[in-house]
CSV table of C-alpha atoms in Angstrom, one decimal:
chain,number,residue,atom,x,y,z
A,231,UNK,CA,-35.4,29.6,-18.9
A,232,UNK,CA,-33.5,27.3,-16.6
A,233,UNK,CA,-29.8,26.4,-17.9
A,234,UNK,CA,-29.3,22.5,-18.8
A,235,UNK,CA,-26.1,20.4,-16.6
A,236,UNK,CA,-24.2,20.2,-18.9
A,237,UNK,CA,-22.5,16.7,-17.8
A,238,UNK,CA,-19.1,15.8,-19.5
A,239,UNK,CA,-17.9,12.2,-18.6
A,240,UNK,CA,-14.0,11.8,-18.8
A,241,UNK,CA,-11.9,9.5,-20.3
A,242,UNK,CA,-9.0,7.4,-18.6
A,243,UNK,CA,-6.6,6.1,-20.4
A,244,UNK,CA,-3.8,3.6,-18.4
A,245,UNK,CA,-0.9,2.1,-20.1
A,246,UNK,CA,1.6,0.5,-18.3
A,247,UNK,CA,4.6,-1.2,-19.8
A,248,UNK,CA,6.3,-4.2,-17.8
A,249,UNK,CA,9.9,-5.9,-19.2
A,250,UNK,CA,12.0,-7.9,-17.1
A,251,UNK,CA,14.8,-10.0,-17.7
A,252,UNK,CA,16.6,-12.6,-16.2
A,253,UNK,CA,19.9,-14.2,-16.0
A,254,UNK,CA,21.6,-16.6,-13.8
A,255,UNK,CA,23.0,-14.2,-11.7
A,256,UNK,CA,21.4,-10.6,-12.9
A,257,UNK,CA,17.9,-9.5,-12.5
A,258,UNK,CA,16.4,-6.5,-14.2
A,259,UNK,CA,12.8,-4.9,-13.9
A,260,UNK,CA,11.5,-1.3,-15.3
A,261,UNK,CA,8.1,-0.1,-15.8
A,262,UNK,CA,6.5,2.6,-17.0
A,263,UNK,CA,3.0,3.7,-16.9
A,264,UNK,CA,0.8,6.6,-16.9
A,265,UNK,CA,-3.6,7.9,-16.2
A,266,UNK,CA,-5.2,10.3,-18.0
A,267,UNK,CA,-8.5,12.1,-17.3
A,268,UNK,CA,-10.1,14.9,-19.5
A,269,UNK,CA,-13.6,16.3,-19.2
A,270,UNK,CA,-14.6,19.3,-16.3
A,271,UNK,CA,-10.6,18.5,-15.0
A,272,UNK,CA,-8.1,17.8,-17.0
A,273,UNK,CA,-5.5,15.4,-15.0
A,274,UNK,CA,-2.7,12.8,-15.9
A,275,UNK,CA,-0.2,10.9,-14.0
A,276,UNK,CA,3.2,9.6,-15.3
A,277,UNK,CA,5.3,6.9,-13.1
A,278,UNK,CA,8.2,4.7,-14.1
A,279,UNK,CA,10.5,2.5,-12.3
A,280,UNK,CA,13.8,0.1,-12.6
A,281,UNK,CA,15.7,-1.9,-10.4
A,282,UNK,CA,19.0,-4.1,-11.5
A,283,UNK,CA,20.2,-7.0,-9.1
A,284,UNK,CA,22.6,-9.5,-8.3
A,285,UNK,CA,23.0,-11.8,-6.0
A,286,UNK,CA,25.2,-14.4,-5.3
A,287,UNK,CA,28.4,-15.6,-2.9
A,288,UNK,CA,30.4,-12.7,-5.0
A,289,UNK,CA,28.1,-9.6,-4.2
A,290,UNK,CA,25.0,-8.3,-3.3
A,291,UNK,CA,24.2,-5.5,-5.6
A,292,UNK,CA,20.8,-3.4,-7.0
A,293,UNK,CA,20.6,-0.7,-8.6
A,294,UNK,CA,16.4,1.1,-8.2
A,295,UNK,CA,14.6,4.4,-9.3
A,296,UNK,CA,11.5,5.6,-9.3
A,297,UNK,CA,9.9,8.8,-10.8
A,298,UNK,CA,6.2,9.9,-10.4
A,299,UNK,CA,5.1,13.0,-12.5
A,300,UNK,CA,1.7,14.9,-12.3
A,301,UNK,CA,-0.4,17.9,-13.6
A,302,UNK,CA,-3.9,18.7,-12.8
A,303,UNK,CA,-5.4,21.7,-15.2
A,304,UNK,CA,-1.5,22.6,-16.2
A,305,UNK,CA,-0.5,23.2,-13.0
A,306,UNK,CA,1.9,20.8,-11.4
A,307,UNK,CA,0.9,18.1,-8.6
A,308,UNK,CA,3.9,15.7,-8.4
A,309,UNK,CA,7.1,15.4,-9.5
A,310,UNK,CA,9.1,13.1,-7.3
A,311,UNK,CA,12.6,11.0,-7.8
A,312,UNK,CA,13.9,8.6,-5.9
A,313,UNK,CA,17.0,6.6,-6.1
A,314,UNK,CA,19.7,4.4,-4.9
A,315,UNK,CA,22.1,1.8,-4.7
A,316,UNK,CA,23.2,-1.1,-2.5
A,317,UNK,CA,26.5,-3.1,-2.9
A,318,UNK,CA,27.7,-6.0,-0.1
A,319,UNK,CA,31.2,-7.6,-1.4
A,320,UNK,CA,31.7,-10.8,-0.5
A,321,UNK,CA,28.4,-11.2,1.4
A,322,UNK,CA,29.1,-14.8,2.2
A,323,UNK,CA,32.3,-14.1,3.8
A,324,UNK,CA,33.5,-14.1,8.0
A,325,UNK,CA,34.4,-10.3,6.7
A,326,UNK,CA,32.4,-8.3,4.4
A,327,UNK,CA,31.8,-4.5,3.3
A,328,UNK,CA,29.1,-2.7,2.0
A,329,UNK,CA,27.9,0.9,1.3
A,330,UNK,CA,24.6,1.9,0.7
A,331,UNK,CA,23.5,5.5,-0.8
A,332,UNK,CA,19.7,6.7,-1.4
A,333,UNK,CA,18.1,9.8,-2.8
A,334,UNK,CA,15.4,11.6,-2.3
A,335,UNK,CA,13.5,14.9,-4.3
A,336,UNK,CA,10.0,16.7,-4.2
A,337,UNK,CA,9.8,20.1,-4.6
A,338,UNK,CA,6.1,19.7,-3.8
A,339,UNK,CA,7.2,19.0,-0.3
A,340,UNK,CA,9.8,21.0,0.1
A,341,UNK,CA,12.4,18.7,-0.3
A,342,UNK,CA,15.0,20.1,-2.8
A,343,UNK,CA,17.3,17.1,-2.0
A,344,UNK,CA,17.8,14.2,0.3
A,345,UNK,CA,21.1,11.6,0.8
A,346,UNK,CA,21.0,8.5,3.1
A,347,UNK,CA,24.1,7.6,2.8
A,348,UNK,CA,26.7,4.6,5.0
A,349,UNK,CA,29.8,2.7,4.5
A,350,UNK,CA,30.8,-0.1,6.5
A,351,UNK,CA,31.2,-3.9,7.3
A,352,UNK,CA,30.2,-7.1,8.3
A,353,UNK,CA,32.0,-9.4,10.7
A,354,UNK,CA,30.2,-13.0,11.3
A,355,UNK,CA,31.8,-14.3,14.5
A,356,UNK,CA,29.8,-17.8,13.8
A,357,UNK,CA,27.4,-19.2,12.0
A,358,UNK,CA,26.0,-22.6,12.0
A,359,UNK,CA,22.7,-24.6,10.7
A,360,UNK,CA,20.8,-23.4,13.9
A,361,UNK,CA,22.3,-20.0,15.1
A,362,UNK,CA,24.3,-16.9,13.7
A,363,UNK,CA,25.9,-14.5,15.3
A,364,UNK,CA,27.4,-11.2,13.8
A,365,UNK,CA,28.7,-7.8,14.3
A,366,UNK,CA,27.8,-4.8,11.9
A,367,UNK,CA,29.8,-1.2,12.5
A,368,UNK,CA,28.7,1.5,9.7
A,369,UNK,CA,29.5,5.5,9.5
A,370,UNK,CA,26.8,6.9,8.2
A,371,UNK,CA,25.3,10.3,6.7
A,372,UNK,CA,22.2,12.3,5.9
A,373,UNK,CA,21.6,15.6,4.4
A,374,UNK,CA,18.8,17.3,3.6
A,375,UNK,CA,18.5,20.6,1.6
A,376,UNK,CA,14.9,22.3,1.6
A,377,UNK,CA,13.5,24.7,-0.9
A,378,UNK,CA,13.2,26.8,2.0
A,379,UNK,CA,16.3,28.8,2.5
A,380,UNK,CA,15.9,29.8,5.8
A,381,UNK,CA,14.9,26.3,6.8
A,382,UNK,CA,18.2,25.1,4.7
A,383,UNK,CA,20.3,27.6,6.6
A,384,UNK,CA,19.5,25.4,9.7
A,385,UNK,CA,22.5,23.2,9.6
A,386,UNK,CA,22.1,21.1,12.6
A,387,UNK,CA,18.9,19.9,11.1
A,388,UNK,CA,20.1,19.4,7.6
A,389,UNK,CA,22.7,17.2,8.4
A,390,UNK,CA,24.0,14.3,10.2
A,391,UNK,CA,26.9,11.9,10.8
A,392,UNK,CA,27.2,9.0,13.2
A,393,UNK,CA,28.8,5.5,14.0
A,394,UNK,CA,26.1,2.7,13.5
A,395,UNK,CA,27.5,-0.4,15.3
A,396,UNK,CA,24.6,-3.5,15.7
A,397,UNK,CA,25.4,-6.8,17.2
A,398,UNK,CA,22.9,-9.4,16.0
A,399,UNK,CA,22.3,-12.4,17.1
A,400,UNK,CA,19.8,-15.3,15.6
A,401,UNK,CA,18.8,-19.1,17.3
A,402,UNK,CA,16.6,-21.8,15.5
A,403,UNK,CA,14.8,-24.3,18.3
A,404,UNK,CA,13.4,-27.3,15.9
A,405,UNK,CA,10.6,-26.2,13.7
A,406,UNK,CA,10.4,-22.3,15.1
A,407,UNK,CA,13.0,-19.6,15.1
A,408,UNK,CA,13.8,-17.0,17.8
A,409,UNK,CA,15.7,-13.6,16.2
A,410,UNK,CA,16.9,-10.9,18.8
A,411,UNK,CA,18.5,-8.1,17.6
A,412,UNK,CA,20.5,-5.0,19.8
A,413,UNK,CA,21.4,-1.6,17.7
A,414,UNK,CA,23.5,1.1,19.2
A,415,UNK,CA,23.8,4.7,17.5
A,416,UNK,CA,26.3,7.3,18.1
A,417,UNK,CA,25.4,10.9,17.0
A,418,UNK,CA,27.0,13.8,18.1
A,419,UNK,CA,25.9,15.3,21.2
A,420,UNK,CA,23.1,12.6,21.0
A,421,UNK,CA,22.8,8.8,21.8
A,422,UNK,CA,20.4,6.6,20.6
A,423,UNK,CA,19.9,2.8,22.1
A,424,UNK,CA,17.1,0.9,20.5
A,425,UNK,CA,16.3,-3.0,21.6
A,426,UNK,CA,14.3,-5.0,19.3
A,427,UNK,CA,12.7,-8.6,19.7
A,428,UNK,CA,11.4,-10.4,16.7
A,429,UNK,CA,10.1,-14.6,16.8
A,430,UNK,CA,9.2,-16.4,13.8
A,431,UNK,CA,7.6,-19.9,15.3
A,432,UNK,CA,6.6,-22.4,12.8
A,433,UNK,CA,4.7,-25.8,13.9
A,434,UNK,CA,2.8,-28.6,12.3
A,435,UNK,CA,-0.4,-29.1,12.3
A,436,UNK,CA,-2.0,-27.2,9.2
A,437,UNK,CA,-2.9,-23.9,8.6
A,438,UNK,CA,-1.8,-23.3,5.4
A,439,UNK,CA,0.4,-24.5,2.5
A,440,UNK,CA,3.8,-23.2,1.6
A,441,UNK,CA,5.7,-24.9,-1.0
A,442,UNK,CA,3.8,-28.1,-0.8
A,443,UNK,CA,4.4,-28.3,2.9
A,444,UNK,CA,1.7,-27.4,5.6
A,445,UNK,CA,2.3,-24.9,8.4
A,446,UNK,CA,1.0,-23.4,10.8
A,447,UNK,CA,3.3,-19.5,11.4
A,448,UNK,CA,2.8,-16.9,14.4
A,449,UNK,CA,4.8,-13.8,14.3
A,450,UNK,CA,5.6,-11.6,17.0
A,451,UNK,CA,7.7,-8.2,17.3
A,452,UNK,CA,8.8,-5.4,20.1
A,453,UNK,CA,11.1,-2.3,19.7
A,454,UNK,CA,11.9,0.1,22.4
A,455,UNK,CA,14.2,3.3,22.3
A,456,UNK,CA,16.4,5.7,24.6
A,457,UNK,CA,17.1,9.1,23.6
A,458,UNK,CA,19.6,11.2,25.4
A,459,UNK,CA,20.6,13.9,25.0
A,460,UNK,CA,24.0,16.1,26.6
């Protein structure tokens, strides 16, 4: 007697909550949501995220996280968090500071923790209608700490502090607009030079509408890099 399939068709169930709020100079967003499957595999998937913002001529600030949490037949797929803040004083300003910090975790990976972290500040040397030009010097640090102890115990890989300093400068020609951008890295025993390129040309007539207004948009980009190393 031959057996009989016995086919079990899963449910999914998806909820996802949205609330924002708005004010004239905060912004708030979180979300939370979730899949579940049962039947031959029993799977579900939990996600949330936030982010708080302001900006305007005072500061530049948000506040984000996101967390994604998974199990497939009771055993654990994903657990990830992810985090960080931005803050720009005075963004508006010839002078202005700002310090960024980011974090990073899944033990899935290997990844017991990671920091992206830089203080620094802004100096616009000019800035008109048409063109901009500005200076941007930042110390910097990353750390990374692995579940793997022997690959923790490699400290030269695990962390790293540099000087960031990037000149920038950007020029408008009529309708288009031409963006150049230099970065230079310092890092111990390491130097980093990167060159990047980046045009933004906007001309009548129509390809498509924006804001009532038709344009027609081509966008081009180039990044090169020197490593050396001594």
């Amino acid at each position: 007697m031959k057996k009989t399939k016995l086919v079990i068709i899963f449910t999914i169930i998806f909820l996802q909550i949205n609330v924002e709020s708005f004010s004239q100079t905060w912004k708030s967003k979180f979300e939370l949501g979730g899949k579940a499957f049962w039947g031959n595999t029993d799977k579900f998937d939990i996600n949330s995220s936030g982010r708080v913002s302001r900006k305007d001529s005072l500061m530049e600030f948000s506040l984000n996280y996101k967390i994604r949490y998974g199990e497939k037949d009771n055993e654990k797929t994903n657990e990830t968090y992810n985090g960080g803040f931005k803050f720009d004083w005075l963004p508006q300003n010839k002078v202005s500071p700002f310090i960024l910090l980011t974090a990073y975790k899944n033990v899935k990976k290997g990844i017991e923790l990671r920091l992206s972290s830089l203080a620094g500040a802004k100096w616009i040397y000019y800035k008109t209608e048409k063109s901009n030009f500005s200076l941007s010097a930042a110390v910097t640090y990353d750390m990374d700490k692995y579940t793997d102890k022997k690959k923790d115990s490699e400290k030269d890989n695990a962390q790293i502090t540099r000087l960031s300093i990037r000149p920038k400068f950007k020029q408008k020609f009529a309708d288009g607009k031409v963006s150049f951008q230099w970065m230079f890295f310092y890092i111990p025993k390491k130097i980093s030079i990167k060159f990047a390129y980046e045009m933004d040309y906007v001309k009548d007539p129509p390809i498509k509408i924006i804001k009532e207004r038709i344009v027609q948009k081509k966008d081009d980009y180039f990044m090169t890099s020197i490593l050396i190393k001594f």
